Coordinates of C-alpha atoms in Angstrom, one line a residue:
M1 CA 82.9 -108.8 49.6
P2 CA 83.3 -106.9 52.9
P3 CA 80.5 -104.6 54.1
L4 CA 80.6 -101.0 53.0
P5 CA 81.8 -98.5 55.5
E6 CA 79.3 -96.6 57.5
E7 CA 78.6 -93.1 56.2
T8 CA 79.4 -90.1 58.3
P9 CA 77.0 -87.2 58.3
L10 CA 77.5 -84.4 55.8
P11 CA 77.9 -80.9 57.0
D12 CA 74.9 -78.6 56.7
V13 CA 75.4 -75.7 54.3
E14 CA 75.6 -73.3 57.3
D15 CA 78.4 -75.5 58.7
L16 CA 80.3 -75.6 55.4
F17 CA 82.7 -72.8 56.3
I18 CA 85.7 -73.3 58.6
R19 CA 87.6 -70.4 60.2
P20 CA 91.4 -70.7 60.2
D21 CA 91.6 -70.0 63.9
S22 CA 89.5 -73.2 64.6
L23 CA 92.4 -75.3 63.1
E24 CA 95.4 -76.4 65.2
V25 CA 97.8 -76.8 62.2
E26 CA 100.9 -78.9 62.4
P27 CA 104.2 -77.5 60.9
P28 CA 103.9 -78.1 57.1
A29 CA 106.4 -80.3 55.2
P30 CA 108.4 -78.5 52.5
N31 CA 107.1 -78.3 49.0
T32 CA 103.6 -79.5 49.8
S33 CA 100.1 -77.9 49.8
L34 CA 98.9 -80.4 52.4
V35 CA 99.2 -80.1 56.2
R36 CA 97.6 -82.0 59.1
A37 CA 95.6 -80.2 61.7
R38 CA 93.3 -80.9 64.6
W39 CA 89.7 -79.7 64.2
N40 CA 86.7 -80.4 66.5
G41 CA 88.7 -83.1 68.3
R42 CA 89.7 -85.0 65.1
I43 CA 92.8 -85.1 62.9
V44 CA 92.1 -83.6 59.4
V45 CA 94.0 -82.7 56.3
V46 CA 94.1 -79.0 55.2
K47 CA 94.8 -78.5 51.5
R48 CA 95.8 -75.0 50.4
L49 CA 94.4 -74.0 47.0
A50 CA 95.9 -72.1 44.1
L51 CA 96.2 -68.4 44.6
D52 CA 94.0 -67.5 41.6
V53 CA 91.0 -69.5 43.1
S54 CA 88.2 -67.0 44.1
E55 CA 86.0 -67.3 47.1
E56 CA 83.0 -67.6 44.8
M57 CA 84.6 -70.5 42.9
L58 CA 85.5 -72.4 46.1
E59 CA 82.0 -71.9 47.6
A60 CA 80.4 -73.1 44.4
H61 CA 82.5 -76.3 44.5
G62 CA 81.9 -76.7 48.2
R63 CA 78.1 -76.5 47.8
K64 CA 78.2 -78.9 44.9
W65 CA 80.4 -81.4 46.9
L66 CA 77.7 -81.5 49.6
N67 CA 75.4 -83.3 47.2
Y68 CA 77.7 -86.3 46.6
T69 CA 77.7 -89.2 48.9
H70 CA 79.1 -92.6 48.2
P71 CA 81.0 -95.1 50.3
H72 CA 84.1 -94.9 48.1
V73 CA 84.1 -91.2 47.5
S74 CA 85.7 -88.8 50.0
R75 CA 83.6 -86.1 51.7
I76 CA 84.8 -82.7 52.7
C77 CA 84.7 -81.5 56.3
G78 CA 84.4 -77.9 55.1
I79 CA 86.0 -75.1 53.2
A80 CA 87.7 -71.9 54.1
D81 CA 85.5 -69.0 55.2
R82 CA 85.4 -65.9 53.0
A83 CA 88.0 -64.1 55.1
S84 CA 90.7 -66.8 54.8
D85 CA 93.9 -66.2 52.9
P86 CA 95.0 -68.5 51.4
L87 CA 91.8 -70.4 50.7
F88 CA 91.7 -74.1 51.7
I89 CA 89.7 -77.3 51.9
V90 CA 89.5 -79.6 55.0
T91 CA 89.1 -83.3 54.5
P92 CA 89.3 -86.4 56.8
F93 CA 92.6 -87.9 57.7
Y94 CA 93.1 -91.6 57.4
E95 CA 95.8 -93.3 59.4
L96 CA 96.2 -96.1 56.8
G97 CA 97.3 -93.6 54.2
N98 CA 96.9 -94.0 50.4
I99 CA 96.6 -97.3 48.5
R100 CA 100.3 -97.6 47.9
Q101 CA 101.2 -97.0 51.5
Y102 CA 98.5 -99.5 52.6
L103 CA 99.7 -102.2 50.2
A104 CA 103.3 -101.8 51.4
Q105 CA 102.2 -102.6 54.9
N106 CA 99.5 -105.2 53.9
P107 CA 100.9 -106.9 50.8
Q108 CA 98.5 -110.0 51.1
T109 CA 95.3 -107.9 51.1
N110 CA 92.7 -108.6 48.4
R111 CA 94.0 -106.3 45.7
L112 CA 91.2 -107.0 43.3
Q113 CA 88.7 -105.8 45.9
L114 CA 90.6 -102.5 46.2
V115 CA 90.5 -102.1 42.4
Y116 CA 86.8 -102.9 42.4
E117 CA 86.0 -100.3 45.1
T118 CA 88.1 -97.7 43.2
A119 CA 86.1 -98.5 40.1
C120 CA 82.8 -98.1 42.0
G121 CA 83.9 -94.7 43.2
M122 CA 84.9 -93.5 39.8
Q123 CA 81.7 -94.8 38.3
Y124 CA 79.7 -92.8 40.8
L125 CA 81.7 -89.6 39.9
H126 CA 81.1 -90.1 36.2
K127 CA 77.4 -90.9 36.6
N128 CA 77.1 -87.5 38.4
G129 CA 78.9 -85.7 35.6
L130 CA 82.2 -85.2 37.4
V131 CA 85.7 -85.7 36.1
H132 CA 88.3 -86.5 38.6
G133 CA 91.1 -85.1 36.5
N134 CA 94.1 -86.2 38.6
L135 CA 93.6 -89.8 39.7
H136 CA 96.7 -91.5 41.0
P137 CA 97.6 -93.7 44.0
A138 CA 98.3 -90.7 46.3
N139 CA 94.7 -89.7 46.3
I140 CA 93.2 -93.1 46.5
L141 CA 92.9 -93.3 50.3
V142 CA 92.2 -96.3 52.6
T143 CA 89.8 -95.6 55.4
N144 CA 90.4 -96.9 58.9
D145 CA 88.2 -100.0 58.2
G146 CA 90.2 -100.8 55.0
Q147 CA 87.8 -99.4 52.4
I148 CA 88.8 -97.3 49.4
N149 CA 88.0 -93.6 49.5
I150 CA 88.8 -91.5 46.4
S151 CA 89.8 -87.9 47.2
E152 CA 90.6 -84.7 45.3
Y153 CA 88.0 -85.3 42.6
D154 CA 86.9 -82.3 40.5
M155 CA 89.7 -80.3 42.0
F156 CA 92.1 -79.8 39.1
A157 CA 90.9 -76.2 38.6
L158 CA 91.6 -75.4 42.3
Q159 CA 94.9 -77.1 42.7
H160 CA 98.0 -75.5 44.3
N161 CA 100.8 -74.9 41.8
S162 CA 102.9 -77.7 43.4
R163 CA 102.2 -81.2 41.9
N164 CA 103.1 -84.7 42.8
P165 CA 105.8 -85.5 40.2
E166 CA 104.7 -89.2 40.2
A167 CA 101.2 -88.1 39.0
Y168 CA 102.5 -87.8 35.4
Q169 CA 102.7 -91.5 34.8
Y170 CA 99.0 -91.8 35.3
M171 CA 98.1 -89.1 32.8
S172 CA 96.9 -90.1 29.3
P173 CA 99.2 -88.9 26.5
E174 CA 96.7 -86.3 25.3
V175 CA 96.4 -84.7 28.8
M176 CA 100.2 -84.9 29.3
K177 CA 100.7 -83.2 26.0
G178 CA 98.0 -80.6 26.6
T179 CA 96.2 -81.4 23.4
N180 CA 92.9 -82.4 25.1
P181 CA 91.3 -81.4 28.4
R182 CA 90.8 -83.8 31.2
S183 CA 87.8 -86.0 30.6
R184 CA 86.1 -89.2 31.6
A185 CA 88.2 -91.0 29.0
S186 CA 91.4 -89.7 30.6
D187 CA 90.1 -90.8 34.0
V188 CA 89.6 -94.3 32.6
Y189 CA 93.3 -94.2 31.5
A190 CA 94.4 -93.1 34.9
F191 CA 92.3 -95.7 36.6
S192 CA 93.8 -98.4 34.4
M193 CA 97.3 -97.3 35.2
C194 CA 96.5 -97.4 39.0
A195 CA 94.8 -100.8 38.6
L196 CA 97.8 -102.2 36.7
E197 CA 100.2 -101.0 39.5
V198 CA 98.0 -102.4 42.3
T199 CA 97.6 -105.9 40.7
D200 CA 100.7 -106.5 38.6
W201 CA 103.6 -104.3 39.5
H202 CA 106.0 -104.1 42.3
L203 CA 105.0 -101.0 44.3
D204 CA 108.3 -99.3 43.8
S205 CA 108.0 -99.5 40.0
A206 CA 106.2 -96.1 39.9
K207 CA 109.5 -94.5 40.8
E208 CA 111.0 -95.7 37.5
C209 CA 108.8 -93.3 35.6
S210 CA 111.5 -90.7 34.9
V211 CA 111.3 -87.4 33.2
S212 CA 112.8 -88.9 30.1
N213 CA 109.9 -91.3 29.8
V214 CA 107.5 -88.4 29.9
I215 CA 109.5 -86.6 27.2
C216 CA 109.2 -89.7 25.0
V217 CA 105.4 -89.3 25.1
T218 CA 104.9 -85.5 25.1
D219 CA 107.8 -84.2 22.9
L220 CA 109.2 -87.0 20.8
H221 CA 105.9 -88.8 20.2
I222 CA 107.4 -92.2 20.7
S223 CA 106.9 -95.0 23.1
P224 CA 109.2 -95.1 26.2
P225 CA 112.1 -97.5 26.3
M226 CA 111.4 -101.2 26.9
G227 CA 111.1 -102.0 30.6
S228 CA 109.7 -98.7 31.7
P229 CA 106.4 -98.7 33.5
I230 CA 104.7 -96.7 30.8
R231 CA 105.9 -99.0 28.1
K232 CA 104.8 -102.1 30.1
A233 CA 101.4 -100.5 30.5
H234 CA 101.0 -99.8 26.8
L235 CA 102.0 -103.4 25.9
S236 CA 99.6 -104.8 28.5
F237 CA 96.7 -102.8 27.2
G238 CA 97.4 -103.8 23.7
R239 CA 97.2 -107.5 24.3
P240 CA 94.1 -109.3 23.0

């Protein structure tokens, strides 16, 4: 097993707040709440939050996030100061991208090691009473030294209205239908879907998860057609 990445210092509480004018923001891509920026000499990611998020809610989350430190769990660089509009969170930027992008460029990497590191990060979150709530490959990042780094945990109450459409295939049926809130159990389902994709599926198979497959689960209460990724996952999980 490769060595764990070195930990970077956490910001002090006094340094938690970041002024918008300290960020050199790049032009945003359409239909996204994420933008890249330069801050204190490094490239970072700025995530705009939902309009109904209050300053008090963001500050409470920010101070809570300062207490969590694990090699496979992302840390924040800071949050928007109280005068910012819209509110935002600043996180590190990793050149290697997310796990799907990394595997596309490095198909021979040890995939089980990546799954193991993801499991370690999720175990840490759950042991500390946190629910990720929106786990999917786009927020399983790979650090510059090839280690897993789980991002956007405990953020589903703060999310911008825009959503990655591919995230739905990683949701448990009860979360997709809205009958149960996000929970550690739904996190386990999402993790299992991610692990199955990383270890067994061709990376492009996620694109096959169409709206019709989602409707099968949420509205018609039936399994998706044979051959769809969701159907394959259900069959795989049901094997002895």
